[in-house]
mmCIF file of C-alpha atoms in Angstrom:
data_model
loop_
_atom_site.group_PDB
_atom_site.id
_atom_site.type_symbol
_atom_site.label_atom_id
_atom_site.label_comp_id
_atom_site.label_asym_id
_atom_site.label_seq_id
_atom_site.Cartn_x
_atom_site.Cartn_y
_atom_site.Cartn_z
ATOM 1 C CA MET H 1 -0.154 -0.041 -0.057
ATOM 2 C CA THR H 2 1.489 3.601 -0.625
ATOM 3 C CA THR H 3 1.227 6.266 1.133
ATOM 4 C CA PRO H 4 -0.782 9.773 -1.317
ATOM 5 C CA VAL H 5 2.115 12.251 -1.620
ATOM 6 C CA CYS H 6 1.169 15.139 1.477
ATOM 7 C CA ASN H 7 2.186 18.755 2.017
ATOM 8 C CA SER H 8 4.072 19.482 4.628
ATOM 9 C CA ALA H 9 1.330 21.440 6.185
ATOM 10 C CA SER H 10 -1.411 18.907 6.238
ATOM 11 C CA THR H 11 1.400 16.312 7.387
ATOM 12 C CA ALA H 12 2.200 18.481 10.658
ATOM 13 C CA SER H 13 1.375 17.045 13.654
ATOM 14 C CA THR H 14 -0.681 19.176 15.683
ATOM 15 C CA PRO H 15 -0.044 18.804 19.717
ATOM 16 C CA GLY H 16 -1.955 15.340 20.841
ATOM 17 C CA PHE H 17 -2.307 14.446 17.276
ATOM 18 C CA PRO H 18 -0.562 12.667 14.812
ATOM 19 C CA SER H 19 0.461 13.692 11.039
ATOM 20 C CA PHE H 20 -1.231 12.211 8.708
ATOM 21 C CA THR H 21 1.319 9.906 6.743
ATOM 22 C CA SER H 22 2.065 8.709 11.168
ATOM 23 C CA TYR H 23 -1.583 8.273 10.838
ATOM 24 C CA VAL H 24 -1.889 6.000 7.951
ATOM 25 C CA ARG H 25 1.606 4.149 8.933
ATOM 26 C CA ASP H 26 -0.162 3.257 12.303
ATOM 27 C CA ARG H 27 -3.424 2.073 11.254
ATOM 28 C CA GLY H 28 -2.485 1.495 7.866
ATOM 29 C CA PRO H 29 -2.977 -2.204 8.149
ATOM 30 C CA VAL H 30 -6.385 -2.174 9.955
ATOM 31 C CA LEU H 31 -7.632 -0.172 8.137
ATOM 32 C CA LEU H 32 -6.413 -2.053 4.914
ATOM 33 C CA ARG H 33 -8.098 -5.395 7.051
ATOM 34 C CA THR H 34 -11.586 -3.086 7.357
ATOM 35 C CA ALA H 35 -11.432 -2.545 3.120
ATOM 36 C CA ARG H 36 -10.425 -6.032 2.708
ATOM 37 C CA SER H 37 -13.800 -7.192 4.662
ATOM 38 C CA LEU H 38 -16.108 -4.972 2.097
ATOM 39 C CA THR H 39 -14.691 -6.244 -1.185
ATOM 40 C CA ALA H 40 -13.637 -9.434 -2.174
ATOM 41 C CA ASN H 41 -10.280 -8.645 -4.457
ATOM 42 C CA PRO H 42 -7.190 -7.563 -2.660
ATOM 43 C CA SER H 43 -6.258 -5.092 -5.203
ATOM 44 C CA ASP H 44 -9.551 -3.251 -4.594
ATOM 45 C CA ALA H 45 -9.271 -3.194 -1.642
ATOM 46 C CA GLU H 46 -6.241 -1.114 -1.772
ATOM 47 C CA ASP H 47 -7.599 1.158 -4.368
ATOM 48 C CA LEU H 48 -10.882 1.532 -1.914
ATOM 49 C CA LEU H 49 -8.146 2.223 0.919
ATOM 50 C CA GLN H 50 -6.293 5.086 -1.523
ATOM 51 C CA THR H 51 -10.070 6.801 -2.122
ATOM 52 C CA ALA H 52 -10.941 6.498 1.595
ATOM 53 C CA LEU H 53 -7.295 8.162 2.618
ATOM 54 C CA THR H 54 -7.076 10.315 -0.307
ATOM 55 C CA LYS H 55 -10.457 11.662 1.249
ATOM 56 C CA THR H 56 -9.492 12.051 4.745
ATOM 57 C CA TYR H 57 -5.901 13.531 3.509
ATOM 58 C CA LEU H 58 -8.620 16.897 2.101
ATOM 59 C CA ALA H 59 -10.350 16.980 5.052
ATOM 60 C CA TRP H 60 -7.577 16.703 7.033
ATOM 61 C CA GLU H 61 -7.659 20.174 8.433
ATOM 62 C CA ARG H 62 -11.104 20.081 8.934
ATOM 63 C CA ILE H 63 -11.485 16.990 11.396
ATOM 64 C CA GLU H 64 -12.025 18.393 14.820
ATOM 65 C CA ASP H 65 -11.289 14.724 16.947
ATOM 66 C CA HIS H 66 -8.606 13.033 16.080
ATOM 67 C CA ARG H 67 -9.299 10.494 18.252
ATOM 68 C CA ALA H 68 -12.534 10.046 15.999
ATOM 69 C CA LEU H 69 -9.816 9.499 12.773
ATOM 70 C CA ASP H 70 -10.659 4.962 12.120
ATOM 71 C CA GLY H 71 -14.400 6.148 12.086
ATOM 72 C CA TYR H 72 -14.373 8.890 9.911
ATOM 73 C CA VAL H 73 -12.101 6.387 7.501
ATOM 74 C CA ARG H 74 -14.203 3.529 7.905
ATOM 75 C CA ARG H 75 -17.161 5.618 7.328
ATOM 76 C CA ALA H 76 -15.183 6.953 3.692
ATOM 77 C CA LEU H 77 -14.383 3.338 2.501
ATOM 78 C CA VAL H 78 -18.046 2.238 3.476
ATOM 79 C CA ASN H 79 -19.903 5.655 1.812
ATOM 80 C CA THR H 80 -16.863 5.019 -1.587
ATOM 81 C CA ARG H 81 -17.733 1.282 -1.941
ATOM 82 C CA THR H 82 -21.651 1.819 -1.825
ATOM 83 C CA SER H 83 -20.685 4.270 -3.905
ATOM 84 C CA GLN H 84 -18.920 2.018 -6.923
ATOM 85 C CA TRP H 85 -21.777 -0.644 -5.804
ATOM 86 C CA ARG H 86 -23.460 1.337 -7.469
ATOM 87 C CA LYS H 87 -22.422 2.311 -10.362
ATOM 88 C CA ARG H 88 -21.716 -1.079 -10.997
ATOM 89 C CA LYS H 89 -25.157 -2.476 -10.933
ATOM 90 C CA VAL H 90 -26.586 0.364 -12.695
ATOM 91 C CA ASP H 91 -24.000 -0.616 -15.578
ATOM 92 C CA GLU H 92 -22.948 -4.374 -14.659
ATOM 93 C CA PHE H 93 -26.304 -7.255 -13.468
ATOM 94 C CA ALA H 94 -25.560 -11.251 -13.728
ATOM 95 C CA CYS H 95 -28.584 -12.966 -15.858
ATOM 96 C CA GLU H 96 -28.673 -16.166 -16.696
ATOM 97 C CA GLU H 97 -29.507 -15.941 -20.180
ATOM 98 C CA LEU H 98 -28.061 -13.510 -22.637
ATOM 99 C CA PRO H 99 -31.130 -10.808 -23.612
ATOM 100 C CA GLU H 100 -30.318 -11.354 -27.070
ATOM 101 C CA PRO H 101 -30.150 -14.883 -28.680
ATOM 102 C CA ASP H 102 -26.106 -15.209 -30.369
ATOM 103 C CA PRO H 103 -27.466 -14.719 -34.546
ATOM 104 C CA THR H 104 -25.836 -17.530 -36.634
ATOM 105 C CA PRO H 105 -22.718 -16.837 -37.276
ATOM 106 C CA ALA H 106 -22.207 -14.924 -40.308
ATOM 107 C CA PRO H 107 -20.751 -16.658 -43.093
ATOM 108 C CA ASP H 108 -17.073 -16.505 -43.858
ATOM 109 C CA PRO H 109 -16.828 -13.962 -46.626
ATOM 110 C CA ALA H 110 -14.364 -15.691 -48.594
ATOM 111 C CA GLU H 111 -16.756 -18.720 -48.746
ATOM 112 C CA GLN H 112 -19.192 -15.909 -49.930
ATOM 113 C CA GLN H 113 -17.151 -15.309 -52.708
ATOM 114 C CA VAL H 114 -16.430 -18.260 -53.824
ATOM 115 C CA LEU H 115 -20.146 -19.013 -54.503
ATOM 116 C CA ARG H 116 -20.088 -16.188 -56.221
ATOM 117 C CA ASP H 117 -18.125 -16.301 -58.589
ATOM 118 C CA ALA H 118 -19.453 -19.789 -59.078
ATOM 119 C CA MET H 119 -22.773 -18.431 -59.738
ATOM 120 C CA TRP H 120 -21.634 -16.257 -62.026
ATOM 121 C CA ARG H 121 -18.893 -18.867 -63.952
ATOM 122 C CA ALA H 122 -22.818 -20.811 -64.153
ATOM 123 C CA VAL H 123 -24.918 -17.520 -64.993
ATOM 124 C CA VAL H 124 -22.192 -16.784 -68.233
ATOM 125 C CA ARG H 125 -22.093 -20.562 -69.187
ATOM 126 C CA LEU H 126 -26.588 -20.051 -69.840
ATOM 127 C CA PRO H 127 -27.331 -19.374 -73.172
ATOM 128 C CA ASP H 128 -27.390 -15.682 -74.506
ATOM 129 C CA ARG H 129 -30.685 -15.015 -73.940
ATOM 130 C CA GLN H 130 -31.829 -17.355 -70.771
ATOM 131 C CA ARG H 131 -28.221 -15.257 -69.177
ATOM 132 C CA ALA H 132 -29.655 -11.419 -70.270
ATOM 133 C CA MET H 133 -33.402 -12.535 -68.973
ATOM 134 C CA VAL H 134 -31.563 -13.940 -65.545
ATOM 135 C CA VAL H 135 -29.169 -11.336 -65.322
ATOM 136 C CA LEU H 136 -31.837 -8.501 -65.882
ATOM 137 C CA ARG H 137 -34.533 -10.065 -63.503
ATOM 138 C CA TYR H 138 -32.100 -10.557 -60.500
ATOM 139 C CA TYR H 139 -28.852 -9.142 -60.798
ATOM 140 C CA GLU H 140 -30.596 -5.978 -62.182
ATOM 141 C CA ASP H 141 -34.141 -6.898 -59.916
ATOM 142 C CA LEU H 142 -36.191 -5.449 -63.042
ATOM 143 C CA SER H 143 -39.441 -6.732 -63.049
ATOM 144 C CA GLU H 144 -40.808 -9.645 -65.709
ATOM 145 C CA ALA H 145 -42.405 -6.596 -67.639
ATOM 146 C CA GLN H 146 -39.767 -4.481 -67.851
ATOM 147 C CA THR H 147 -37.723 -7.586 -68.927
ATOM 148 C CA ALA H 148 -40.043 -8.398 -71.470
ATOM 149 C CA GLU H 149 -40.357 -4.752 -72.705
ATOM 150 C CA VAL H 150 -36.702 -4.508 -72.656
ATOM 151 C CA LEU H 151 -35.635 -7.790 -74.194
ATOM 152 C CA GLY H 152 -39.160 -7.073 -77.223
ATOM 153 C CA VAL H 153 -40.267 -10.169 -75.839
ATOM 154 C CA SER H 154 -44.026 -11.524 -74.190
ATOM 155 C CA ILE H 155 -44.036 -11.717 -70.386
ATOM 156 C CA GLY H 156 -44.728 -15.175 -70.636
ATOM 157 C CA THR H 157 -41.614 -15.652 -73.064
ATOM 158 C CA VAL H 158 -39.607 -14.222 -69.969
ATOM 159 C CA LYS H 159 -41.292 -16.605 -66.936
ATOM 160 C CA SER H 160 -40.597 -19.952 -69.546
ATOM 161 C CA ALA H 161 -36.678 -18.915 -70.110
ATOM 162 C CA VAL H 162 -36.393 -17.335 -66.605
ATOM 163 C CA SER H 163 -37.824 -20.837 -64.814
ATOM 164 C CA ARG H 164 -35.805 -22.728 -67.421
ATOM 165 C CA ALA H 165 -32.947 -21.328 -66.551
ATOM 166 C CA LEU H 166 -32.965 -21.283 -62.935
ATOM 167 C CA GLY H 167 -33.342 -25.152 -63.646
ATOM 168 C CA LYS H 168 -30.137 -25.677 -65.306
ATOM 169 C CA LEU H 169 -28.569 -23.391 -62.494
ATOM 170 C CA ARG H 170 -29.399 -25.519 -60.014
ATOM 171 C CA GLU H 171 -28.205 -28.604 -61.597
ATOM 172 C CA ASP H 172 -25.052 -27.235 -62.401
ATOM 173 C CA PRO H 173 -22.358 -29.113 -61.101
ATOM 174 C CA GLU H 174 -20.129 -26.604 -59.965
ATOM 175 C CA LEU H 175 -22.561 -25.004 -57.902
ATOM 176 C CA SER H 176 -24.030 -27.424 -56.276
ATOM 177 C CA ARG H 177 -19.503 -28.017 -54.837
ATOM 178 C CA ALA H 178 -19.825 -24.371 -54.006
ATOM 179 C CA ALA H 179 -22.795 -24.396 -51.437
#
């Protein structure tokens, strides 16, 4: 445990009263035991004691009865620990299950790219007319009517050609391996 840095005015002894430095040196181990009883972690106890001693140091000149210093420091320990507990309670709380379920893990971007590449190679292997219709319908996101208008064919032609193209894509061996 380290002693807070003090200036000579605050550490000077007055008749019958110890200096802050001598008080910490004499009572530090007892106060540390008190701090340890308030926390489960020894490092947290040291931090708690340092905070309480800092508060005591800042009030040293105002403390009239130096015989009650232990009580003052213990009260500072309890108040500081209560403040820490309240802050932590707002920020953290234990629960049996996570508030949001873990989403299914995102696919590996490299695997997604392999699948996209395989899909594009399969689309390129389609006959020109079917490829044009698949590209307009699914890559350009045009409706059947818009696709028919762009290509100058009937909507029925678009429906049947796209259906045949999708069937070929489902049967493509490279896509079945990539998926």
